[in-house]
Amino acid sequence: SSRDSSRNVFTRRDLEEACKKLCPSNKSPKVIQKRSRNKSKPNARMRMIEHDVGSQMKVLDAGVKLSAKKMNECKSQCNRVEKELKNRKDELIELKRESSALNEMLDGKNLEAQRIKELKNKIDLTNSESEKKLHY
């Protein structure tokens, strides 16, 4: 898909902040990892909790990125459809103007149609006069 300068693109920082907001303990995995490194001998349970939180964060991060990508694609498609709609709307307005002008011409409401009627009446009058002269 083509890149559009007006669409929102999520940065890594935006995604990390979203992950932090969704994390139930409101602690980032980095903080948990730093605490476990400071201990001289982390126990097995702490490592397991770290692994669970880390894997949950990875899954959550992947989900957020996928959702952001889908949203950006939808926005891009929406912008394309919006442009096409605007072009078609402009075409419709122009066609309505042309139709209105043609209807006025057919109904004899504009100056050109009135002039055509006058000329046609003059032509008919002249033709009838010339036929009378030729006939007599």
PDB file of C-alpha atoms in Angstrom:
ATOM      1  CA  SER A   1       0.000   0.000   0.000  1.00  0.00           C
ATOM      2  CA  SER A   2       1.160   3.523  -0.709  1.00  0.00           C
ATOM      3  CA  ARG A   3       2.260   5.648   2.199  1.00  0.00           C
ATOM      4  CA  ASP A   4       0.162   8.709   2.915  1.00  0.00           C
ATOM      5  CA  SER A   5       1.709  11.610   4.808  1.00  0.00           C
ATOM      6  CA  SER A   6      -1.564  12.417   6.589  1.00  0.00           C
ATOM      7  CA  ARG A   7      -2.064   8.999   8.177  1.00  0.00           C
ATOM      8  CA  ASN A   8      -1.035   8.176  11.763  1.00  0.00           C
ATOM      9  CA  VAL A   9       1.919   5.878  12.178  1.00  0.00           C
ATOM     10  CA  PHE A  10       2.653   4.472  15.617  1.00  0.00           C
ATOM     11  CA  THR A  11       6.203   4.662  16.877  1.00  0.00           C
ATOM     12  CA  ARG A  12       7.829   2.073  19.071  1.00  0.00           C
ATOM     13  CA  ARG A  13       7.564   4.449  22.019  1.00  0.00           C
ATOM     14  CA  ASP A  14       3.782   4.812  21.486  1.00  0.00           C
ATOM     15  CA  LEU A  15       3.420   1.049  21.451  1.00  0.00           C
ATOM     16  CA  GLU A  16       5.557   0.608  24.579  1.00  0.00           C
ATOM     17  CA  GLU A  17       3.470   3.203  26.412  1.00  0.00           C
ATOM     18  CA  ALA A  18       0.295   1.405  25.366  1.00  0.00           C
ATOM     19  CA  CYS A  19       1.750  -1.876  26.632  1.00  0.00           C
ATOM     20  CA  LYS A  20       2.669  -0.253  29.955  1.00  0.00           C
ATOM     21  CA  LYS A  21      -0.901   1.003  30.361  1.00  0.00           C
ATOM     22  CA  LEU A  22      -2.288  -2.465  29.729  1.00  0.00           C
ATOM     23  CA  CYS A  23       0.181  -4.293  31.993  1.00  0.00           C
ATOM     24  CA  PRO A  24      -1.751  -5.322  35.172  1.00  0.00           C
ATOM     25  CA  SER A  25       1.118  -4.525  37.554  1.00  0.00           C
ATOM     26  CA  ASN A  26       1.813  -1.159  35.840  1.00  0.00           C
ATOM     27  CA  LYS A  27       5.495  -2.147  35.718  1.00  0.00           C
ATOM     28  CA  SER A  28       7.410  -2.571  32.534  1.00  0.00           C
ATOM     29  CA  PRO A  29       9.292  -5.827  31.944  1.00  0.00           C
ATOM     30  CA  LYS A  30      12.558  -3.867  31.986  1.00  0.00           C
ATOM     31  CA  VAL A  31      11.985  -2.879  35.627  1.00  0.00           C
ATOM     32  CA  ILE A  32      11.279  -6.484  36.605  1.00  0.00           C
ATOM     33  CA  GLN A  33      14.384  -7.652  34.774  1.00  0.00           C
ATOM     34  CA  LYS A  34      16.551  -5.019  36.464  1.00  0.00           C
ATOM     35  CA  ARG A  35      15.323  -6.065  39.896  1.00  0.00           C
ATOM     36  CA  SER A  36      16.046  -9.716  39.183  1.00  0.00           C
ATOM     37  CA  ARG A  37      19.569  -8.868  37.991  1.00  0.00           C
ATOM     38  CA  ASN A  38      20.282  -6.993  41.193  1.00  0.00           C
ATOM     39  CA  LYS A  39      19.635 -10.111  43.253  1.00  0.00           C
ATOM     40  CA  SER A  40      22.597 -12.398  43.535  1.00  0.00           C
ATOM     41  CA  LYS A  41      20.623 -15.667  43.123  1.00  0.00           C
ATOM     42  CA  PRO A  42      17.177 -15.349  41.548  1.00  0.00           C
ATOM     43  CA  ASN A  43      15.005 -18.297  42.457  1.00  0.00           C
ATOM     44  CA  ALA A  44      13.208 -20.470  39.908  1.00  0.00           C
ATOM     45  CA  ARG A  45       9.814 -18.993  40.666  1.00  0.00           C
ATOM     46  CA  MET A  46      11.030 -15.447  39.993  1.00  0.00           C
ATOM     47  CA  ARG A  47      12.520 -16.562  36.668  1.00  0.00           C
ATOM     48  CA  MET A  48       9.221 -18.223  35.761  1.00  0.00           C
ATOM     49  CA  ILE A  49       7.259 -15.067  36.617  1.00  0.00           C
ATOM     50  CA  GLU A  50       9.732 -13.031  34.561  1.00  0.00           C
ATOM     51  CA  HIS A  51       9.321 -15.414  31.652  1.00  0.00           C
ATOM     52  CA  ASP A  52       5.503 -15.285  31.894  1.00  0.00           C
ATOM     53  CA  VAL A  53       5.441 -11.493  32.075  1.00  0.00           C
ATOM     54  CA  GLY A  54       7.969 -11.236  29.270  1.00  0.00           C
ATOM     55  CA  SER A  55       6.053 -13.609  27.023  1.00  0.00           C
ATOM     56  CA  GLN A  56       2.784 -11.857  27.845  1.00  0.00           C
ATOM     57  CA  MET A  57       4.364  -8.535  26.961  1.00  0.00           C
ATOM     58  CA  LYS A  58       5.706  -9.951  23.688  1.00  0.00           C
ATOM     59  CA  VAL A  59       2.257 -11.287  22.769  1.00  0.00           C
ATOM     60  CA  LEU A  60       0.643  -8.017  23.781  1.00  0.00           C
ATOM     61  CA  ASP A  61       3.266  -6.029  21.872  1.00  0.00           C
ATOM     62  CA  ALA A  62       2.712  -8.167  18.758  1.00  0.00           C
ATOM     63  CA  GLY A  63      -1.059  -7.711  19.083  1.00  0.00           C
ATOM     64  CA  VAL A  64      -0.723  -3.944  19.440  1.00  0.00           C
ATOM     65  CA  LYS A  65       1.589  -3.765  16.428  1.00  0.00           C
ATOM     66  CA  LEU A  66      -0.782  -5.892  14.339  1.00  0.00           C
ATOM     67  CA  SER A  67      -3.741  -3.742  15.362  1.00  0.00           C
ATOM     68  CA  ALA A  68      -1.814  -0.560  14.588  1.00  0.00           C
ATOM     69  CA  LYS A  69      -0.838  -1.929  11.174  1.00  0.00           C
ATOM     70  CA  LYS A  70      -4.446  -2.869  10.405  1.00  0.00           C
ATOM     71  CA  MET A  71      -5.639   0.547  11.543  1.00  0.00           C
ATOM     72  CA  ASN A  72      -3.065   2.316   9.358  1.00  0.00           C
ATOM     73  CA  GLU A  73      -4.092   0.196   6.363  1.00  0.00           C
ATOM     74  CA  CYS A  74      -7.772   0.950   7.007  1.00  0.00           C
ATOM     75  CA  LYS A  75      -7.034   4.668   7.289  1.00  0.00           C
ATOM     76  CA  SER A  76      -5.119   4.569   4.027  1.00  0.00           C
ATOM     77  CA  GLN A  77      -7.986   2.763   2.312  1.00  0.00           C
ATOM     78  CA  CYS A  78     -10.445   5.225   3.838  1.00  0.00           C
ATOM     79  CA  ASN A  79      -8.441   8.159   2.450  1.00  0.00           C
ATOM     80  CA  ARG A  80      -8.430   6.584  -1.040  1.00  0.00           C
ATOM     81  CA  VAL A  81     -12.174   5.958  -0.927  1.00  0.00           C
ATOM     82  CA  GLU A  82     -12.762   9.485   0.378  1.00  0.00           C
ATOM     83  CA  LYS A  83     -10.820  10.979  -2.548  1.00  0.00           C
ATOM     84  CA  GLU A  84     -12.755   8.836  -5.024  1.00  0.00           C
ATOM     85  CA  LEU A  85     -16.043   9.860  -3.399  1.00  0.00           C
ATOM     86  CA  LYS A  86     -15.086  13.539  -3.621  1.00  0.00           C
ATOM     87  CA  ASN A  87     -14.222  13.168  -7.319  1.00  0.00           C
ATOM     88  CA  ARG A  88     -17.506  11.417  -8.041  1.00  0.00           C
ATOM     89  CA  LYS A  89     -19.413  14.035  -6.080  1.00  0.00           C
ATOM     90  CA  ASP A  90     -17.783  16.770  -8.171  1.00  0.00           C
ATOM     91  CA  GLU A  91     -18.720  14.839 -11.343  1.00  0.00           C
ATOM     92  CA  LEU A  92     -22.315  14.562 -10.142  1.00  0.00           C
ATOM     93  CA  ILE A  93     -22.527  18.294  -9.467  1.00  0.00           C
ATOM     94  CA  GLU A  94     -21.179  19.038 -12.961  1.00  0.00           C
ATOM     95  CA  LEU A  95     -23.611  16.593 -14.576  1.00  0.00           C
ATOM     96  CA  LYS A  96     -26.521  18.171 -12.685  1.00  0.00           C
ATOM     97  CA  ARG A  97     -25.476  21.616 -13.949  1.00  0.00           C
ATOM     98  CA  GLU A  98     -25.299  20.358 -17.526  1.00  0.00           C
ATOM     99  CA  SER A  99     -28.650  18.616 -17.183  1.00  0.00           C
ATOM    100  CA  SER A 100     -30.234  21.759 -15.770  1.00  0.00           C
ATOM    101  CA  ALA A 101     -28.846  23.870 -18.612  1.00  0.00           C
ATOM    102  CA  LEU A 102     -30.125  21.404 -21.221  1.00  0.00           C
ATOM    103  CA  ASN A 103     -33.567  21.268 -19.588  1.00  0.00           C
ATOM    104  CA  GLU A 104     -33.751  25.067 -19.606  1.00  0.00           C
ATOM    105  CA  MET A 105     -32.806  25.054 -23.266  1.00  0.00           C
ATOM    106  CA  LEU A 106     -35.459  22.442 -24.105  1.00  0.00           C
ATOM    107  CA  ASP A 107     -38.103  24.287 -22.084  1.00  0.00           C
ATOM    108  CA  GLY A 108     -37.174  27.577 -23.748  1.00  0.00           C
ATOM    109  CA  LYS A 109     -36.271  29.334 -20.529  1.00  0.00           C
ATOM    110  CA  ASN A 110     -32.826  30.632 -21.497  1.00  0.00           C
ATOM    111  CA  LEU A 111     -31.859  33.368 -23.964  1.00  0.00           C
ATOM    112  CA  GLU A 112     -30.491  31.038 -26.627  1.00  0.00           C
ATOM    113  CA  ALA A 113     -33.688  28.976 -26.712  1.00  0.00           C
ATOM    114  CA  GLN A 114     -35.824  32.127 -26.959  1.00  0.00           C
ATOM    115  CA  ARG A 115     -33.661  33.415 -29.810  1.00  0.00           C
ATOM    116  CA  ILE A 116     -33.979  30.042 -31.597  1.00  0.00           C
ATOM    117  CA  LYS A 117     -37.790  30.213 -31.240  1.00  0.00           C
ATOM    118  CA  GLU A 118     -37.865  33.758 -32.650  1.00  0.00           C
ATOM    119  CA  LEU A 119     -35.707  32.754 -35.622  1.00  0.00           C
ATOM    120  CA  LYS A 120     -37.805  29.649 -36.233  1.00  0.00           C
ATOM    121  CA  ASN A 121     -41.002  31.770 -36.200  1.00  0.00           C
ATOM    122  CA  LYS A 122     -39.421  34.230 -38.651  1.00  0.00           C
ATOM    123  CA  ILE A 123     -38.336  31.364 -40.909  1.00  0.00           C
ATOM    124  CA  ASP A 124     -41.816  29.833 -40.812  1.00  0.00           C
ATOM    125  CA  LEU A 125     -43.395  33.227 -41.580  1.00  0.00           C
ATOM    126  CA  THR A 126     -40.998  33.853 -44.455  1.00  0.00           C
ATOM    127  CA  ASN A 127     -41.589  30.343 -45.850  1.00  0.00           C
ATOM    128  CA  SER A 128     -45.357  30.760 -45.706  1.00  0.00           C
ATOM    129  CA  GLU A 129     -45.133  34.164 -47.422  1.00  0.00           C
ATOM    130  CA  SER A 130     -42.918  32.773 -50.165  1.00  0.00           C
ATOM    131  CA  GLU A 131     -45.277  29.820 -50.666  1.00  0.00           C
ATOM    132  CA  LYS A 132     -48.210  32.231 -51.024  1.00  0.00           C
ATOM    133  CA  LYS A 133     -46.330  34.268 -53.609  1.00  0.00           C
ATOM    134  CA  LEU A 134     -45.348  31.157 -55.536  1.00  0.00           C
ATOM    135  CA  HIS A 135     -48.818  29.703 -55.356  1.00  0.00           C
ATOM    136  CA  TYR A 136     -50.575  32.833 -56.712  1.00  0.00           C
TER     137      TYR A 136
END
